[in-house]
Coordinates of C-alpha atoms in Angstrom, one line a residue:
Chain A
X1 CA -22.1 21.6 34.6
X2 CA -21.0 20.0 31.4
X3 CA -17.8 18.0 31.5
X4 CA -18.3 16.2 28.2
X5 CA -17.1 12.9 29.8
X6 CA -18.2 9.5 28.6
X7 CA -18.8 7.5 31.7
X8 CA -19.0 3.7 31.9
X9 CA -20.8 1.9 34.7
X10 CA -20.2 -1.6 35.8
X11 CA -23.0 -2.7 38.2
X12 CA -26.1 -0.8 37.5
X13 CA -28.1 -1.4 40.7
X14 CA -29.2 1.1 43.4
X15 CA -25.9 2.9 43.6
X16 CA -24.6 2.6 40.0
X17 CA -28.1 3.3 38.6
X18 CA -28.6 6.4 40.8
X19 CA -25.2 7.7 39.8
X20 CA -26.1 7.3 36.1
X21 CA -29.3 9.2 36.6
X22 CA -27.6 12.0 38.5
X23 CA -24.6 12.4 36.1
X24 CA -26.9 12.5 33.0
X25 CA -29.3 14.9 34.6
X26 CA -26.6 17.3 35.7
X27 CA -25.0 17.1 32.3
X28 CA -21.7 16.1 33.8
X29 CA -21.7 12.9 31.7
X30 CA -22.1 13.3 27.9
X31 CA -23.1 9.7 27.9
X32 CA -23.5 6.9 30.4
X33 CA -22.6 3.5 29.0
X34 CA -23.6 0.3 30.9
X35 CA -21.1 -2.4 30.8
X36 CA -22.8 -5.5 29.5
X37 CA -22.0 -8.7 31.2
X38 CA -25.2 -10.4 30.2
X39 CA -26.9 -10.0 33.5
X40 CA -30.7 -9.3 33.4
X41 CA -30.2 -6.2 35.6
X42 CA -28.4 -4.5 32.8
X43 CA -31.1 -4.9 30.2
X44 CA -33.5 -3.6 32.8
X45 CA -31.4 -0.6 33.4
X46 CA -31.5 0.2 29.7
X47 CA -35.3 -0.2 29.7
X48 CA -35.7 2.0 32.7
X49 CA -33.6 4.7 30.9
X50 CA -30.9 4.8 33.5
X51 CA -28.2 4.5 30.9
X52 CA -27.8 5.5 27.2
X53 CA -26.6 2.1 25.9
X54 CA -24.9 -1.2 26.8
X55 CA -21.5 -2.2 25.5
X56 CA -19.2 -5.2 26.4
X57 CA -16.3 -4.1 28.6
X58 CA -13.6 -4.2 25.8
X59 CA -15.7 -2.0 23.5
X60 CA -16.6 0.4 26.3
X61 CA -12.9 0.8 27.1
X62 CA -12.4 2.2 23.6
X63 CA -14.7 5.2 24.3
X64 CA -15.0 5.9 28.0
X65 CA -13.2 8.6 30.1
X66 CA -14.3 7.4 33.5
X67 CA -15.3 3.9 34.6
X68 CA -17.4 3.6 37.8
X69 CA -17.4 0.2 39.4
X70 CA -20.5 -0.4 41.6
X71 CA -20.5 -4.1 42.0
X72 CA -20.5 -5.9 45.3
X73 CA -17.2 -5.6 47.1
X74 CA -15.9 -9.1 46.7
X75 CA -16.1 -8.9 43.0
X76 CA -14.3 -5.7 43.0
X77 CA -11.0 -6.9 44.5
X78 CA -10.8 -9.5 41.8
X79 CA -11.9 -7.5 38.9
X80 CA -10.4 -4.0 39.4
X81 CA -6.7 -4.9 38.9
X82 CA -7.5 -6.8 35.7
X83 CA -9.6 -4.0 34.3
X84 CA -6.9 -1.4 35.2
X85 CA -4.4 -3.5 33.1
X86 CA -6.4 -2.7 30.0
X87 CA -6.6 1.1 30.6
X88 CA -5.0 3.7 28.4
X89 CA -3.2 6.4 30.3
X90 CA -5.9 9.1 30.3
X91 CA -8.7 6.9 31.7
X92 CA -9.8 6.9 35.3
X93 CA -11.5 4.3 37.3
X94 CA -13.4 4.7 40.6
X95 CA -15.2 2.3 42.8
X96 CA -17.9 3.1 45.3
X97 CA -17.8 0.2 47.8
X98 CA -18.3 0.3 51.6
X99 CA -14.9 -1.1 52.5
X100 CA -11.7 0.3 51.4
X101 CA -8.7 -1.6 52.8
X102 CA -9.0 -4.7 50.6
X103 CA -9.0 -2.7 47.4
X104 CA -6.1 -0.6 48.8
X105 CA -4.2 -3.8 49.3
X106 CA -5.2 -5.2 45.9
X107 CA -4.0 -2.2 44.0
X108 CA -1.1 -0.8 46.0
X109 CA 1.6 -2.1 43.6
X110 CA -0.4 -1.8 40.4
X111 CA 1.5 0.2 37.8
X112 CA -1.6 2.2 37.0
X113 CA -2.6 2.8 40.6
X114 CA -2.6 6.6 39.9
X115 CA -5.5 6.3 37.5
X116 CA -7.7 4.9 40.3
X117 CA -9.6 7.0 42.8
X118 CA -11.1 5.3 45.9
X119 CA -14.4 6.8 46.8
X120 CA -17.4 6.0 49.0
X121 CA -20.6 8.1 48.4
X122 CA -22.4 7.8 51.7
X123 CA -26.0 7.3 50.5
X124 CA -28.3 4.4 49.9
X125 CA -31.6 2.9 50.8
X126 CA -32.6 -0.6 51.9
X127 CA -33.6 -1.6 48.4
X128 CA -31.4 -3.0 45.6
X129 CA -31.3 -3.5 41.8
X130 CA -31.9 -1.0 39.0
X131 CA -35.5 -0.5 40.0
X132 CA -34.2 0.9 43.3
X133 CA -32.2 3.7 41.5
X134 CA -33.4 7.2 42.6
X135 CA -32.9 10.6 41.1
X136 CA -31.2 12.8 43.7
X137 CA -30.1 10.0 46.0
X138 CA -26.7 11.7 46.5
X139 CA -27.6 15.3 46.7
X140 CA -26.3 17.1 49.8
X141 CA -24.8 13.8 51.1
X142 CA -21.2 13.2 51.9
X143 CA -18.7 11.3 49.8
X144 CA -15.4 10.0 51.2
X145 CA -12.3 10.1 49.1
X146 CA -9.7 7.7 50.4
X147 CA -5.9 7.9 50.0
X148 CA -6.0 10.8 47.7
X149 CA -2.2 11.1 47.6
X150 CA -2.1 7.8 45.7
X151 CA -4.1 9.1 42.8
X152 CA -2.9 11.4 40.0
X153 CA -3.9 15.0 40.9
X154 CA -5.7 15.6 37.6
X155 CA -7.6 12.3 37.9
X156 CA -8.6 13.2 41.5
X157 CA -9.7 16.6 40.4
X158 CA -11.9 15.1 37.7
X159 CA -13.5 12.7 40.3
X160 CA -14.0 15.6 42.7
X161 CA -15.9 17.4 40.0
X162 CA -17.9 14.2 39.2
X163 CA -19.1 14.1 42.9
X164 CA -19.4 17.9 43.5
X165 CA -20.7 19.2 40.1
X166 CA -22.2 16.0 38.8
X167 CA -23.9 14.6 41.9
X168 CA -23.9 17.6 44.3
X169 CA -22.1 15.9 47.1
X170 CA -19.8 17.2 49.8
X171 CA -16.4 15.7 50.0
X172 CA -14.4 14.5 53.0
X173 CA -11.0 12.9 52.9
X174 CA -9.4 10.1 54.9
X175 CA -7.2 7.1 54.5
X176 CA -8.6 3.6 53.8
X177 CA -7.8 2.3 57.2
X178 CA -9.6 5.1 59.0
X179 CA -12.5 4.8 56.6
X180 CA -13.0 1.2 57.4
X181 CA -12.8 1.8 61.2
X182 CA -15.3 4.6 61.1
X183 CA -17.8 3.0 58.7
X184 CA -17.8 -0.1 61.0
X185 CA -18.9 2.1 63.8
X186 CA -21.4 4.2 62.0
X187 CA -22.8 2.2 59.1
X188 CA -21.9 -1.5 59.3
X189 CA -23.0 -2.1 62.9
X190 CA -26.3 -0.4 62.2
X191 CA -27.0 -3.1 59.7
X192 CA -26.1 -5.9 62.1
X193 CA -28.4 -4.4 64.8
X194 CA -31.3 -4.2 62.4
X195 CA -30.8 -7.7 60.8
X196 CA -30.5 -9.2 64.3
X197 CA -33.6 -7.4 65.5
X198 CA -35.6 -8.7 62.6
X199 CA -34.4 -12.3 63.2
X200 CA -35.2 -11.9 66.9
X201 CA -38.7 -10.7 66.5
X202 CA -39.5 -13.2 63.7
X203 CA -38.2 -16.0 65.8
X204 CA -40.0 -14.9 69.0
X205 CA -43.2 -13.8 67.5
X206 CA -44.6 -16.9 65.7
X207 CA -48.0 -15.3 65.3
X208 CA -47.2 -13.0 62.4
X209 CA -50.5 -11.2 62.5
X210 CA -49.5 -9.6 65.8
X211 CA -46.3 -8.3 64.3
X212 CA -47.9 -6.3 61.7
X213 CA -50.7 -5.2 63.9
X214 CA -48.5 -3.9 66.7
X215 CA -45.5 -2.7 64.7
X216 CA -45.2 1.1 65.3
X217 CA -43.1 3.6 63.4
X218 CA -40.4 3.2 66.0
X219 CA -40.0 -0.5 65.2
X220 CA -40.1 0.2 61.5
X221 CA -37.4 2.7 61.7
X222 CA -35.1 0.5 63.8
X223 CA -35.7 -2.6 61.6
X224 CA -35.6 -0.8 58.2
X225 CA -32.1 -1.8 57.3
X226 CA -33.0 -5.5 57.8
X227 CA -34.6 -5.3 54.3
X228 CA -31.1 -4.7 52.8
X229 CA -29.5 -7.2 50.4
X230 CA -27.8 -10.1 52.2
X231 CA -25.5 -10.6 49.2
X232 CA -24.1 -7.1 49.5
X233 CA -23.9 -7.0 53.2
X234 CA -22.2 -10.3 54.0
X235 CA -19.4 -9.2 51.6
X236 CA -19.0 -5.9 53.5
X237 CA -19.1 -7.7 56.9
X238 CA -16.5 -10.1 55.6
X239 CA -14.2 -7.5 54.3
X240 CA -14.4 -5.4 57.4
X241 CA -14.7 -8.2 59.8
X242 CA -11.9 -7.1 62.2
X243 CA -13.3 -3.6 62.8
X244 CA -16.8 -4.9 62.9
X245 CA -15.9 -7.5 65.6
X246 CA -14.6 -4.7 67.8
X247 CA -17.8 -2.7 67.6
X248 CA -20.0 -5.7 67.8
X249 CA -18.3 -6.8 71.0
X250 CA -18.8 -3.3 72.4
X251 CA -22.5 -3.4 71.4
X252 CA -23.1 -6.8 73.0
X253 CA -21.3 -5.6 76.2
X254 CA -23.6 -2.6 76.3
X255 CA -26.6 -4.8 76.0
X256 CA -25.3 -7.0 78.8
X257 CA -24.7 -4.0 80.9
X258 CA -28.3 -2.8 80.4
X259 CA -29.5 -6.3 81.2
X260 CA -27.4 -6.4 84.5
X261 CA -28.7 -3.0 85.5
X262 CA -32.3 -4.1 84.9
X263 CA -31.9 -7.4 86.7
X264 CA -30.4 -5.7 89.7
X265 CA -33.1 -3.1 89.7
X266 CA -30.6 -0.3 89.1
X267 CA -32.9 1.8 87.0
X268 CA -31.5 5.1 88.0
X269 CA -28.1 4.0 86.7
X270 CA -29.8 2.7 83.5
X271 CA -31.4 6.1 83.2
X272 CA -28.0 7.7 83.2
X273 CA -26.9 5.5 80.3
X274 CA -30.0 6.3 78.3
X275 CA -29.4 10.0 79.0
X276 CA -25.9 9.6 77.6
X277 CA -27.3 7.9 74.5
X278 CA -29.6 10.9 74.0
X279 CA -26.5 12.9 73.1
X280 CA -26.5 11.2 69.7
X281 CA -29.3 13.6 68.8
X282 CA -27.1 16.7 69.5
X283 CA -24.4 15.2 67.3
X284 CA -26.6 14.2 64.4
X285 CA -28.3 17.6 64.4
X286 CA -24.9 19.3 63.7
X287 CA -25.0 17.8 60.3
Chain B
X1 CA -68.0 13.8 64.5
X2 CA -69.4 15.8 67.5
X3 CA -69.8 13.9 70.7
X4 CA -70.1 17.0 72.9
X5 CA -67.8 15.4 75.5
X6 CA -65.7 17.4 77.9
X7 CA -62.3 15.7 78.1
X8 CA -59.8 16.2 80.8
X9 CA -56.1 15.4 80.2
X10 CA -53.6 14.6 82.9
X11 CA -50.1 14.7 81.4
X12 CA -50.0 17.0 78.3
X13 CA -46.8 16.0 76.6
X14 CA -46.2 14.3 73.2
X15 CA -49.1 11.8 73.6
X16 CA -51.6 13.8 75.8
X17 CA -51.0 17.0 73.8
X18 CA -51.4 15.3 70.4
X19 CA -54.7 13.7 71.7
X20 CA -56.0 17.1 72.8
X21 CA -55.1 18.5 69.3
X22 CA -56.8 15.6 67.5
X23 CA -60.0 15.5 69.7
X24 CA -60.5 19.2 69.4
X25 CA -59.9 19.3 65.6
X26 CA -62.3 16.4 64.9
X27 CA -64.9 18.1 67.2
X28 CA -65.2 14.9 69.3
X29 CA -64.3 16.9 72.4
X30 CA -66.4 20.0 73.1
X31 CA -63.6 21.1 75.4
X32 CA -60.2 19.8 76.4
X33 CA -59.2 20.7 80.0
X34 CA -55.7 20.3 81.1
X35 CA -55.3 19.0 84.7
X36 CA -53.2 21.6 86.5
X37 CA -50.6 20.1 88.8
X38 CA -48.4 23.2 88.7
X39 CA -45.9 21.7 86.2
X40 CA -44.4 24.2 83.7
X41 CA -45.4 21.8 80.9
X42 CA -49.1 22.5 81.5
X43 CA -48.8 26.3 81.2
X44 CA -46.8 25.7 78.0
X45 CA -49.6 23.5 76.7
X46 CA -52.0 26.3 77.3
X47 CA -49.8 28.8 75.5
X48 CA -49.4 26.5 72.6
X49 CA -53.2 26.2 72.3
X50 CA -53.2 22.4 72.8
X51 CA -55.9 22.7 75.5
X52 CA -58.8 25.1 76.2
X53 CA -58.0 25.8 79.9
X54 CA -56.3 24.4 83.0
X55 CA -58.2 23.3 86.1
X56 CA -57.0 21.6 89.3
X57 CA -58.1 17.9 89.4
X58 CA -60.9 18.3 91.9
X59 CA -62.5 21.1 89.9
X60 CA -62.0 19.3 86.6
X61 CA -63.8 16.3 88.0
X62 CA -66.9 18.4 88.4
X63 CA -67.2 19.0 84.7
X64 CA -65.4 16.3 82.6
X65 CA -67.0 13.2 81.0
X66 CA -63.7 11.5 80.0
X67 CA -60.4 11.7 81.7
X68 CA -57.3 10.7 79.7
X69 CA -54.2 9.9 81.8
X70 CA -51.0 10.3 79.8
X71 CA -48.4 10.5 82.5
X72 CA -45.4 8.2 82.7
X73 CA -46.4 4.6 83.6
X74 CA -45.0 4.5 87.2
X75 CA -47.1 7.5 88.2
X76 CA -50.1 5.9 86.7
X77 CA -50.3 2.8 88.9
X78 CA -50.2 5.0 92.0
X79 CA -52.5 7.7 90.8
X80 CA -55.2 6.0 88.8
X81 CA -56.9 4.0 91.7
X82 CA -57.1 7.2 93.8
X83 CA -58.6 9.3 91.0
X84 CA -61.1 6.6 90.3
X85 CA -62.2 6.8 93.9
X86 CA -63.4 10.3 93.2
X87 CA -65.4 9.6 90.1
X88 CA -69.2 9.9 89.8
X89 CA -70.8 6.9 88.1
X90 CA -71.0 8.3 84.5
X91 CA -67.4 9.4 84.2
X92 CA -64.9 7.3 82.3
X93 CA -61.1 7.2 82.6
X94 CA -58.6 5.8 80.1
X95 CA -54.8 5.6 80.2
X96 CA -52.5 5.4 77.2
X97 CA -49.3 3.8 78.6
X98 CA -47.0 1.3 77.0
X99 CA -47.4 -1.4 79.6
X100 CA -50.7 -2.9 80.7
X101 CA -50.3 -5.7 83.3
X102 CA -49.3 -3.4 86.3
X103 CA -52.4 -1.2 85.9
X104 CA -54.5 -4.3 85.4
X105 CA -53.3 -5.6 88.7
X106 CA -53.7 -2.2 90.4
X107 CA -57.3 -1.9 89.4
X108 CA -58.6 -5.4 89.3
X109 CA -60.5 -5.2 92.6
X110 CA -61.5 -1.6 92.4
X111 CA -65.2 -1.0 92.8
X112 CA -65.2 1.4 89.8
X113 CA -63.1 -0.8 87.5
X114 CA -65.9 -0.8 84.9
X115 CA -65.4 2.9 84.4
X116 CA -61.9 2.4 83.3
X117 CA -60.8 1.4 79.7
X118 CA -57.3 0.3 79.2
X119 CA -55.9 1.6 75.9
X120 CA -52.6 1.9 74.0
X121 CA -52.6 4.1 71.0
X122 CA -49.5 2.9 69.0
X123 CA -48.0 6.1 67.8
X124 CA -45.2 8.4 68.9
X125 CA -42.0 10.1 68.0
X126 CA -38.6 10.3 69.7
X127 CA -39.5 13.7 71.1
X128 CA -41.3 14.6 74.3
X129 CA -43.1 17.4 76.1
X130 CA -46.0 19.6 74.8
X131 CA -43.8 21.2 72.1
X132 CA -43.6 17.6 70.6
X133 CA -47.4 17.3 70.2
X134 CA -48.4 16.8 66.6
X135 CA -51.6 17.3 64.8
X136 CA -52.5 13.9 63.1
X137 CA -50.1 11.8 65.1
X138 CA -52.6 9.0 65.5
X139 CA -54.3 9.0 62.1
X140 CA -54.4 5.6 60.5
X141 CA -52.4 4.1 63.3
X142 CA -53.5 1.2 65.5
X143 CA -54.8 1.5 69.1
X144 CA -55.0 -1.5 71.4
X145 CA -57.9 -1.9 73.8
X146 CA -57.0 -4.3 76.6
X147 CA -59.3 -6.5 78.7
X148 CA -62.5 -5.0 77.1
X149 CA -64.7 -7.4 79.1
X150 CA -63.7 -5.7 82.3
X151 CA -65.1 -2.3 81.2
X152 CA -68.7 -1.2 81.1
X153 CA -70.0 -1.8 77.5
X154 CA -71.2 1.8 77.2
X155 CA -68.0 3.2 78.5
X156 CA -66.1 1.0 76.1
X157 CA -68.3 2.2 73.2
X158 CA -67.5 5.8 74.1
X159 CA -63.8 5.2 74.1
X160 CA -64.0 3.3 70.8
X161 CA -65.6 6.3 69.4
X162 CA -63.0 8.6 70.9
X163 CA -60.3 6.6 69.0
X164 CA -62.1 5.9 65.8
X165 CA -64.1 9.1 65.3
X166 CA -62.0 11.5 67.3
X167 CA -58.5 10.4 66.4
X168 CA -59.2 8.2 63.3
X169 CA -57.4 5.1 64.6
X170 CA -58.0 1.4 63.9
X171 CA -58.8 -0.7 66.9
X172 CA -57.4 -4.1 67.9
X173 CA -58.2 -6.0 71.1
X174 CA -56.2 -8.2 73.4
X175 CA -55.7 -8.9 77.0
X176 CA -53.1 -7.1 79.1
X177 CA -50.7 -10.0 79.4
X178 CA -50.6 -10.6 75.6
X179 CA -50.2 -6.9 75.1
X180 CA -47.1 -6.7 77.3
X181 CA -45.6 -9.7 75.6
X182 CA -46.1 -8.4 72.1
X183 CA -45.0 -4.8 72.8
X184 CA -41.8 -6.1 74.4
X185 CA -41.1 -7.9 71.1
X186 CA -42.1 -5.1 68.8
X187 CA -41.7 -1.8 70.5
X188 CA -39.6 -2.1 73.7
X189 CA -36.7 -4.1 72.4
X190 CA -36.4 -1.6 69.5
X191 CA -35.7 1.1 72.0
X192 CA -33.1 -1.0 73.8
X193 CA -31.4 -1.7 70.4
X194 CA -31.3 2.0 69.5
X195 CA -30.2 3.3 72.9
X196 CA -27.4 0.7 73.0
X197 CA -26.3 1.5 69.5
X198 CA -26.0 5.2 70.4
X199 CA -24.0 4.3 73.6
X200 CA -21.7 2.0 71.6
X201 CA -20.9 4.5 68.9
X202 CA -20.5 7.4 71.3
X203 CA -18.1 5.2 73.4
X204 CA -16.1 3.9 70.5
X205 CA -16.0 6.9 68.4
X206 CA -14.3 9.5 70.5
X207 CA -13.7 11.8 67.6
X208 CA -17.2 13.3 67.4
X209 CA -16.5 15.0 64.1
X210 CA -16.2 11.7 62.3
X211 CA -19.6 10.6 63.6
X212 CA -21.5 13.4 62.1
X213 CA -19.5 13.4 58.9
X214 CA -20.0 9.7 58.2
X215 CA -23.5 9.1 59.7
X216 CA -25.7 8.0 56.8
X217 CA -29.5 7.9 56.7
X218 CA -29.2 4.2 57.6
X219 CA -27.5 5.0 60.9
X220 CA -29.9 7.8 61.6
X221 CA -32.9 5.6 61.1
X222 CA -31.5 2.8 63.4
X223 CA -30.5 5.2 66.1
X224 CA -33.5 7.5 66.0
X225 CA -35.2 6.0 69.1
X226 CA -32.1 6.7 71.2
X227 CA -33.3 10.3 71.3
X228 CA -36.3 9.2 73.3
X229 CA -37.0 10.3 76.9
X230 CA -35.0 8.2 79.5
X231 CA -37.5 9.0 82.2
X232 CA -40.4 7.5 80.1
X233 CA -38.5 4.5 78.9
X234 CA -36.9 3.3 82.1
X235 CA -40.3 3.1 83.6
X236 CA -41.6 1.0 80.7
X237 CA -38.5 -1.3 80.8
X238 CA -39.1 -1.7 84.6
X239 CA -42.7 -2.5 84.3
X240 CA -42.2 -4.9 81.5
X241 CA -38.9 -6.3 82.7
X242 CA -39.8 -10.0 82.6
X243 CA -41.0 -10.0 78.9
X244 CA -38.2 -7.7 77.9
X245 CA -35.6 -10.0 79.4
X246 CA -36.8 -12.8 77.2
X247 CA -36.5 -10.9 74.0
X248 CA -33.3 -9.2 75.1
X249 CA -31.7 -12.6 75.7
X250 CA -32.9 -13.7 72.3
X251 CA -31.5 -10.6 70.7
X252 CA -28.1 -11.0 72.4
X253 CA -28.0 -14.7 71.3
X254 CA -28.7 -13.7 67.7
X255 CA -25.8 -11.3 67.8
X256 CA -23.6 -13.9 69.3
X257 CA -24.6 -16.3 66.6
X258 CA -23.7 -13.7 63.9
X259 CA -20.4 -13.2 65.6
X260 CA -19.7 -16.9 65.7
X261 CA -20.6 -17.3 62.0
X262 CA -18.3 -14.4 61.1
X263 CA -15.4 -15.6 63.2
X264 CA -15.6 -19.1 61.7
X265 CA -15.9 -17.7 58.2
X266 CA -19.4 -19.2 57.7
X267 CA -20.6 -16.3 55.6
X268 CA -22.9 -18.5 53.5
X269 CA -24.7 -19.4 56.7
X270 CA -24.8 -15.8 57.8
X271 CA -26.3 -14.9 54.4
X272 CA -29.1 -17.4 55.1
X273 CA -29.8 -15.6 58.4
X274 CA -29.9 -12.2 56.7
X275 CA -32.2 -13.6 54.0
X276 CA -34.6 -14.7 56.8
X277 CA -34.4 -11.3 58.3
X278 CA -35.5 -9.8 55.0
X279 CA -38.8 -11.4 55.5
X280 CA -39.6 -8.5 58.0
X281 CA -40.2 -6.4 54.9
X282 CA -42.9 -8.6 53.6
X283 CA -44.7 -8.6 56.9
X284 CA -44.5 -4.9 57.5
X285 CA -45.7 -4.2 53.9
X286 CA -48.9 -6.0 54.8
X287 CA -49.9 -3.2 57.1

């Protein structure tokens, strides 16, 4: 689907790079312009053919229709209001971060708020940087659009088309607060579990050789997210700290409950807990 | 590689069934006989073509060269000594359970101890039963042989061939006690993490629809093991309780440390922890 849009991308790593690949392949973007901030990643993205060319932000703003910001979330809250100040009235900006309330707060009184659409394409891998960009990363996955009523209807329609026609994603809608609660439960806590498991095993198992000899596919699957970027994830944990604390407390309590059941020899009761956990399979299979 | 052995299999689920498939496909087993204990699983294994035929244990013992016991671990400690009582002197028995010290204890004074080889093929999936059996499940994976000095050298050589030539696995050697310590760190704690994550999310997220809408591949990977059989895993947790408690305490402490760092705003320090966790990638890639 051709939309003839010129798309600018600020932050061309795993997510930004994969979006560029997808939008060019589907023809949704006439051109994908990387925003040059002199970071080595951006030159690399150009070499890898993820983008058509690099331009400084002020020059890019003369030619782009849609700006995608795919930088770490801390950066975003600072940068986005300033960038929006420079927009002309037909331009649209989206960001693709994993937390939504801080950016909601940062923009809620901005005069150009309607030109912003808050989105979260739910896809990724444990790798980062432009080399990690993958063709087809988003296909068939879900993208959340937050607070749609705060965006201009035409701008929102364009962004729906970007995700549906350009990247072949399925859309769901919720407000920023719900988004951050739900992603804490589903996505952010999984990263905590995995990082902590890796730290635990590395700490306990001083003889590294045994780790790589005995690690089975089960361990590899559970610990996979521990390879994720610390820089990206501490910012997400920070921004979503309150929700994450709730679910982390619940997780620690569940582990303490397991421990109590084992120490008291209540294995039948533990079995009931594990059988309840099995239900996650039924729910995931509905997808 | 043809060995012309007749192999009996007691417990034809994920592991026993996949071994039967592999040993017949490679030609290592001339025949795979399921041990009939009137469980529906066994008829199903026959229908699925995993085994050649079913026989009651006493009849099977007249014809088999090698017996593989792949029942849950509790069962094993009770059954194995009694089965070994009935062996003639050329027969060999192996078991493939995830804990080794209890069976070591149960057999250490048995007059036919030398005909037993203690093994743990490190492969599996989150599914169970004969339908879960997979061709090639073990290929290229590691199998642990425990306490090899307690087995007859010829018996051990036969079993090494079973795993290497029959199932294409790589062998490693350790004693039962080390095995149980290491598997607690690498395998058993991963299952605890995953089961507890599923319980946490299911408890917190009462609106099921949101779970399956927002669950990303990261969550699915971390929670995958929570689909595993409760029956199998409570027995493993029980048998390896002491080692598991050590690593579970360490895991809970790691989570509490993360929590403390977040609450005190020490995100730079948390980033250092996550960067340490990243090292798991380097270690796993060595495999």
